[in-house]
Amino acid sequence: MRDVEAPSPADSEAASQDRAAPEPPTTVTLFGYGFHVGTASAIVTAVAARRSDGPRTIVTANVDHVVQLAEDADFRGAYARAAARTLDGMPLVWLARVASGRPAERITGHDLLACILADPPPYARRVFFVAARQDVADMLTTRLQAAGLPDGAVASAVPPFGFEDDASYGSALAARIRAHGTTLLVMGVGAPKSEVWVDRQGRALGNPVVFCVGDALSVAAGCLPRAPWLMQRLGLEWVFRFLCAPRRLFRRYFIESWRFIGIAVRDRVSGRRD
């Protein structure tokens, strides 16, 4: 198994489209990537303030992401070019605290969505949801309209299975997103397909802020439950998710995720040598 590769100089240059733009508050380096530490609101506001001629994507890293980054070059490229990376999984938060000696808090897809649902900020004046289910998109559209967005300000699509590999469908969907005048694109179809698809489409999408939030979209719509607060704080939210969908998540949590330990140990050893 290979370690997570650090972004190449070309990737780093692509990730910094405007060097003079404001950056999210603070970063800590793990697995060759800078992860942004601060409040969700501060990070999103800083990303939205950046000038760009392409999408400004925020990714929320968890254990599963780290494992997939070790094997998927397209996913690594999407991460390298993301406008911001946050620490979603508690194991990553703990590692960040040890590595940096500074406070680091968990910022999840739920936290990103909370920034827009109650009182949509200016960067969320034209929203486009890419969801796994139509009822999820409809529920969130209703919530944003109740929060003050006018009719027509929110659009959505539910792509078919395998859409990320369908060039014709992808081009048509990107054109819809751009034609909507989208200022905020919310991807809720899972990783790494959300992140990789946005990265591939690039400027064809326009220049929206992009949240890649996975199942958090269904939770925000009330279609999936979320773990109790104490389980979240103790890093046990994965247990709750597994109990809700054991057949879907067994392999991820009990087979694939164990590889994270080796990746994390090698990253720490490498960090100490540097």
Short mmCIF file of C-alpha atoms in Angstrom, two decimals:
data_model
loop_
_atom_site.label_atom_id
_atom_site.label_comp_id
_atom_site.label_asym_id
_atom_site.label_seq_id
_atom_site.Cartn_x
_atom_site.Cartn_y
_atom_site.Cartn_z
CA MET A 1 0.00 0.00 0.00
CA ARG A 2 1.31 3.45 -0.92
CA ASP A 3 1.40 6.47 1.34
CA VAL A 4 -0.72 9.48 0.55
CA GLU A 5 1.30 11.54 -1.91
CA ALA A 6 1.96 15.21 -1.31
CA PRO A 7 0.66 17.54 -4.02
CA SER A 8 3.08 18.23 -6.86
CA PRO A 9 4.29 21.79 -7.54
CA ALA A 10 1.88 21.94 -10.48
CA ASP A 11 -1.00 20.93 -8.25
CA SER A 12 0.00 23.51 -5.66
CA GLU A 13 0.12 26.23 -8.29
CA ALA A 14 -3.33 25.26 -9.58
CA ALA A 15 -4.70 25.30 -6.05
CA SER A 16 -3.58 28.91 -5.56
CA GLN A 17 -5.41 30.73 -8.32
CA ASP A 18 -5.13 34.09 -6.61
CA ARG A 19 -2.15 34.48 -4.29
CA ALA A 20 -3.37 37.84 -3.04
CA ALA A 21 -6.75 36.46 -1.96
CA PRO A 22 -7.54 36.05 1.75
CA GLU A 23 -6.82 32.60 3.13
CA PRO A 24 -8.85 30.64 5.68
CA PRO A 25 -7.62 31.27 9.23
CA THR A 26 -4.92 28.68 10.06
CA THR A 27 -3.59 25.47 8.60
CA VAL A 28 -2.01 22.31 9.96
CA THR A 29 -0.26 19.83 7.66
CA LEU A 30 -1.25 16.16 7.62
CA PHE A 31 -0.61 13.61 4.86
CA GLY A 32 0.98 16.28 2.69
CA TYR A 33 -2.05 18.60 2.71
CA GLY A 34 -2.82 21.78 4.60
CA PHE A 35 -6.02 21.45 6.62
CA HIS A 36 -7.79 24.62 7.67
CA VAL A 37 -8.47 25.16 11.35
CA GLY A 38 -11.07 27.67 12.50
CA THR A 39 -14.82 28.03 12.58
CA ALA A 40 -16.87 26.81 9.64
CA SER A 41 -18.21 30.32 9.11
CA ALA A 42 -14.74 31.88 9.00
CA ILE A 43 -13.41 29.28 6.58
CA VAL A 44 -16.36 29.53 4.19
CA THR A 45 -16.36 33.33 4.30
CA ALA A 46 -12.64 33.43 3.45
CA VAL A 47 -13.09 30.98 0.56
CA ALA A 48 -16.09 32.92 -0.79
CA ALA A 49 -14.02 36.13 -0.74
CA ARG A 50 -11.37 34.65 -3.01
CA ARG A 51 -11.47 35.72 -6.64
CA SER A 52 -11.48 32.78 -9.03
CA ASP A 53 -12.50 31.85 -12.55
CA GLY A 54 -13.30 28.30 -11.44
CA PRO A 55 -14.98 26.50 -8.54
CA ARG A 56 -13.74 27.07 -4.99
CA THR A 57 -14.21 23.70 -3.36
CA ILE A 58 -14.29 22.88 0.35
CA VAL A 59 -13.64 19.23 1.20
CA THR A 60 -14.28 17.66 4.61
CA ALA A 61 -11.67 14.99 5.34
CA ASN A 62 -12.38 11.82 7.28
CA VAL A 63 -10.66 8.45 7.73
CA ASP A 64 -12.26 7.03 4.59
CA HIS A 65 -10.96 9.96 2.54
CA VAL A 66 -7.40 9.42 3.78
CA VAL A 67 -7.53 5.74 2.85
CA GLN A 68 -8.87 6.54 -0.63
CA LEU A 69 -6.31 9.29 -1.16
CA ALA A 70 -3.58 6.66 -0.83
CA GLU A 71 -4.87 4.86 -3.92
CA ASP A 72 -6.72 7.38 -6.10
CA ALA A 73 -4.65 9.89 -8.07
CA ASP A 74 -7.73 11.78 -9.28
CA PHE A 75 -8.90 12.20 -5.69
CA ARG A 76 -5.44 13.47 -4.69
CA GLY A 77 -5.59 16.01 -7.48
CA ALA A 78 -9.01 17.22 -6.36
CA TYR A 79 -7.73 17.57 -2.79
CA ALA A 80 -4.62 19.44 -3.92
CA ARG A 81 -6.70 21.93 -5.87
CA ALA A 82 -9.40 22.40 -3.20
CA ALA A 83 -9.79 25.92 -1.85
CA ALA A 84 -10.02 24.59 1.72
CA ARG A 85 -9.81 21.26 3.54
CA THR A 86 -11.40 20.73 6.94
CA LEU A 87 -11.01 18.01 9.56
CA ASP A 88 -14.24 16.01 9.64
CA GLY A 89 -13.22 12.74 11.31
CA MET A 90 -12.22 12.88 14.99
CA PRO A 91 -9.09 10.73 14.43
CA LEU A 92 -7.84 13.46 12.10
CA VAL A 93 -8.64 16.13 14.68
CA TRP A 94 -6.63 14.23 17.31
CA LEU A 95 -3.72 13.83 14.90
CA ALA A 96 -3.81 17.54 14.06
CA ARG A 97 -3.65 18.48 17.73
CA VAL A 98 -0.65 16.22 18.30
CA ALA A 99 1.13 17.30 15.10
CA SER A 100 0.67 21.04 15.58
CA GLY A 101 0.43 21.44 19.35
CA ARG A 102 -2.45 23.83 18.68
CA PRO A 103 -6.21 23.58 19.17
CA ALA A 104 -8.09 21.99 16.27
CA GLU A 105 -11.81 21.40 16.05
CA ARG A 106 -13.94 19.16 13.89
CA ILE A 107 -15.68 20.87 10.97
CA THR A 108 -18.12 18.60 9.17
CA GLY A 109 -20.42 18.83 6.20
CA HIS A 110 -23.20 19.45 8.73
CA ASP A 111 -21.33 22.55 9.94
CA LEU A 112 -20.93 23.88 6.40
CA LEU A 113 -24.65 23.44 5.71
CA ALA A 114 -25.52 25.16 8.98
CA CYS A 115 -23.82 28.28 7.59
CA ILE A 116 -26.49 28.64 4.90
CA LEU A 117 -29.76 27.01 5.95
CA ALA A 118 -31.05 29.37 8.63
CA ASP A 119 -29.91 32.67 7.11
CA PRO A 120 -28.43 32.32 3.61
CA PRO A 121 -25.37 34.59 3.21
CA PRO A 122 -24.54 36.45 -0.03
CA TYR A 123 -22.51 33.57 -1.46
CA ALA A 124 -25.65 31.39 -1.20
CA ARG A 125 -27.97 33.61 -3.24
CA ARG A 126 -28.09 31.06 -6.11
CA VAL A 127 -27.84 27.48 -4.86
CA PHE A 128 -27.63 24.21 -6.79
CA PHE A 129 -27.95 20.83 -5.04
CA VAL A 130 -26.59 17.64 -6.59
CA ALA A 131 -28.29 15.04 -4.41
CA ALA A 132 -28.69 11.29 -4.23
CA ARG A 133 -32.49 11.58 -3.85
CA GLN A 134 -35.05 14.06 -5.14
CA ASP A 135 -36.86 14.30 -1.81
CA VAL A 136 -33.62 15.46 -0.19
CA ALA A 137 -33.19 18.24 -2.74
CA ASP A 138 -36.87 19.23 -2.44
CA MET A 139 -36.75 19.42 1.37
CA LEU A 140 -33.66 21.63 1.34
CA THR A 141 -35.10 23.84 -1.39
CA THR A 142 -38.15 24.39 0.83
CA ARG A 143 -35.93 25.23 3.81
CA LEU A 144 -33.94 27.81 1.87
CA GLN A 145 -37.09 29.41 0.50
CA ALA A 146 -38.48 29.59 4.04
CA ALA A 147 -35.21 31.28 5.04
CA GLY A 148 -35.72 34.00 2.46
CA LEU A 149 -34.41 32.86 -0.91
CA PRO A 150 -36.85 33.69 -3.72
CA ASP A 151 -38.50 31.17 -6.03
CA GLY A 152 -36.06 30.10 -8.71
CA ALA A 153 -32.97 30.76 -6.60
CA VAL A 154 -32.51 27.07 -5.82
CA ALA A 155 -32.14 24.31 -8.41
CA SER A 156 -31.20 20.66 -8.14
CA ALA A 157 -30.32 17.47 -9.97
CA VAL A 158 -30.31 13.79 -9.02
CA PRO A 159 -27.71 12.18 -11.28
CA PRO A 160 -27.90 8.51 -12.29
CA PHE A 161 -25.53 5.90 -10.91
CA GLY A 162 -22.16 6.17 -12.63
CA PHE A 163 -22.74 9.75 -13.78
CA GLU A 164 -19.16 10.68 -12.89
CA ASP A 165 -17.91 8.51 -15.77
CA ASP A 166 -20.48 9.71 -18.32
CA ALA A 167 -18.85 12.60 -20.16
CA SER A 168 -22.02 13.60 -22.03
CA TYR A 169 -24.17 13.71 -18.89
CA GLY A 170 -21.41 15.48 -16.96
CA SER A 171 -21.11 18.22 -19.56
CA ALA A 172 -24.88 18.74 -19.62
CA LEU A 173 -25.08 18.90 -15.82
CA ALA A 174 -22.18 21.34 -15.64
CA ALA A 175 -23.93 23.53 -18.23
CA ARG A 176 -27.12 23.50 -16.11
CA ILE A 177 -25.18 24.52 -13.03
CA ARG A 178 -23.47 27.38 -14.85
CA ALA A 179 -26.68 28.53 -16.56
CA HIS A 180 -28.37 28.75 -13.16
CA GLY A 181 -25.81 31.38 -12.17
CA THR A 182 -24.84 29.15 -9.27
CA THR A 183 -22.96 30.86 -6.45
CA LEU A 184 -23.05 27.82 -4.16
CA LEU A 185 -22.93 24.23 -5.42
CA VAL A 186 -23.64 21.54 -2.83
CA MET A 187 -22.55 18.02 -3.74
CA GLY A 188 -24.22 15.23 -1.77
CA VAL A 189 -23.43 12.11 -3.80
CA GLY A 190 -20.48 10.77 -1.84
CA ALA A 191 -16.70 10.71 -2.03
CA PRO A 192 -14.61 10.60 -4.06
CA LYS A 193 -17.08 11.05 -6.92
CA SER A 194 -18.27 14.51 -5.75
CA GLU A 195 -14.79 15.96 -5.38
CA VAL A 196 -13.38 14.37 -8.52
CA TRP A 197 -16.36 15.34 -10.69
CA VAL A 198 -16.18 18.99 -9.63
CA ASP A 199 -12.42 19.03 -10.21
CA ARG A 200 -12.81 17.56 -13.70
CA GLN A 201 -15.54 20.00 -14.73
CA GLY A 202 -13.58 22.98 -13.46
CA ARG A 203 -14.42 26.25 -15.18
CA ALA A 204 -17.38 24.68 -16.98
CA LEU A 205 -19.24 25.11 -13.67
CA GLY A 206 -18.56 28.83 -13.43
CA ASN A 207 -16.97 29.98 -10.18
CA PRO A 208 -19.25 28.82 -7.34
CA VAL A 209 -18.23 27.99 -3.82
CA VAL A 210 -18.60 24.19 -3.58
CA PHE A 211 -19.47 22.12 -0.51
CA CYS A 212 -18.78 18.38 -0.81
CA VAL A 213 -20.82 17.03 2.10
CA GLY A 214 -21.98 13.48 1.31
CA ASP A 215 -24.71 12.12 3.59
CA ALA A 216 -24.83 15.40 5.53
CA LEU A 217 -27.21 16.58 2.83
CA SER A 218 -29.70 13.83 3.68
CA VAL A 219 -29.32 14.52 7.40
CA ALA A 220 -30.00 18.23 6.90
CA ALA A 221 -33.14 17.32 4.93
CA GLY A 222 -34.36 15.13 7.79
CA CYS A 223 -34.12 11.95 5.70
CA LEU A 224 -31.32 10.40 7.78
CA PRO A 225 -30.71 10.60 11.55
CA ARG A 226 -27.49 11.94 13.04
CA ALA A 227 -25.60 10.47 15.97
CA PRO A 228 -26.27 11.91 19.44
CA TRP A 229 -24.01 14.78 20.46
CA LEU A 230 -21.99 12.73 22.96
CA MET A 231 -21.14 10.10 20.33
CA GLN A 232 -19.99 12.89 18.02
CA ARG A 233 -17.71 14.37 20.68
CA LEU A 234 -16.22 10.99 21.59
CA GLY A 235 -15.43 10.15 17.98
CA LEU A 236 -18.06 7.41 17.88
CA GLU A 237 -20.35 8.80 15.20
CA TRP A 238 -19.14 6.04 12.89
CA VAL A 239 -20.70 3.47 15.24
CA PHE A 240 -24.08 5.16 14.91
CA ARG A 241 -23.76 5.30 11.13
CA PHE A 242 -22.83 1.63 10.99
CA LEU A 243 -25.84 0.64 13.08
CA CYS A 244 -28.08 2.60 10.67
CA ALA A 245 -26.62 0.97 7.53
CA PRO A 246 -24.56 -2.11 8.50
CA ARG A 247 -24.54 -3.81 5.10
CA ARG A 248 -23.40 -0.69 3.27
CA LEU A 249 -20.76 0.35 5.78
CA PHE A 250 -19.32 -2.93 7.09
CA ARG A 251 -16.49 -3.10 4.56
CA ARG A 252 -15.59 0.58 4.94
CA TYR A 253 -15.41 0.57 8.74
CA PHE A 254 -14.16 -2.92 9.55
CA ILE A 255 -11.88 -3.74 6.61
CA GLU A 256 -10.76 -0.68 4.64
CA SER A 257 -10.49 1.84 7.49
CA TRP A 258 -7.87 -0.19 9.36
CA ARG A 259 -5.37 0.88 6.70
CA PHE A 260 -5.61 4.38 8.13
CA ILE A 261 -3.47 3.36 11.11
CA GLY A 262 -0.46 2.53 8.95
CA ILE A 263 -0.90 5.68 6.87
CA ALA A 264 -1.09 7.83 10.01
CA VAL A 265 1.96 6.22 11.63
CA ARG A 266 4.07 6.73 8.50
CA ASP A 267 2.91 10.33 8.23
CA ARG A 268 3.92 11.03 11.84
CA VAL A 269 7.33 9.37 11.40
CA SER A 270 7.92 11.36 8.22
CA GLY A 271 6.86 14.57 9.98
CA ARG A 272 9.34 14.03 12.81
CA ARG A 273 12.19 13.45 10.35
CA ASP A 274 11.36 16.69 8.56
#
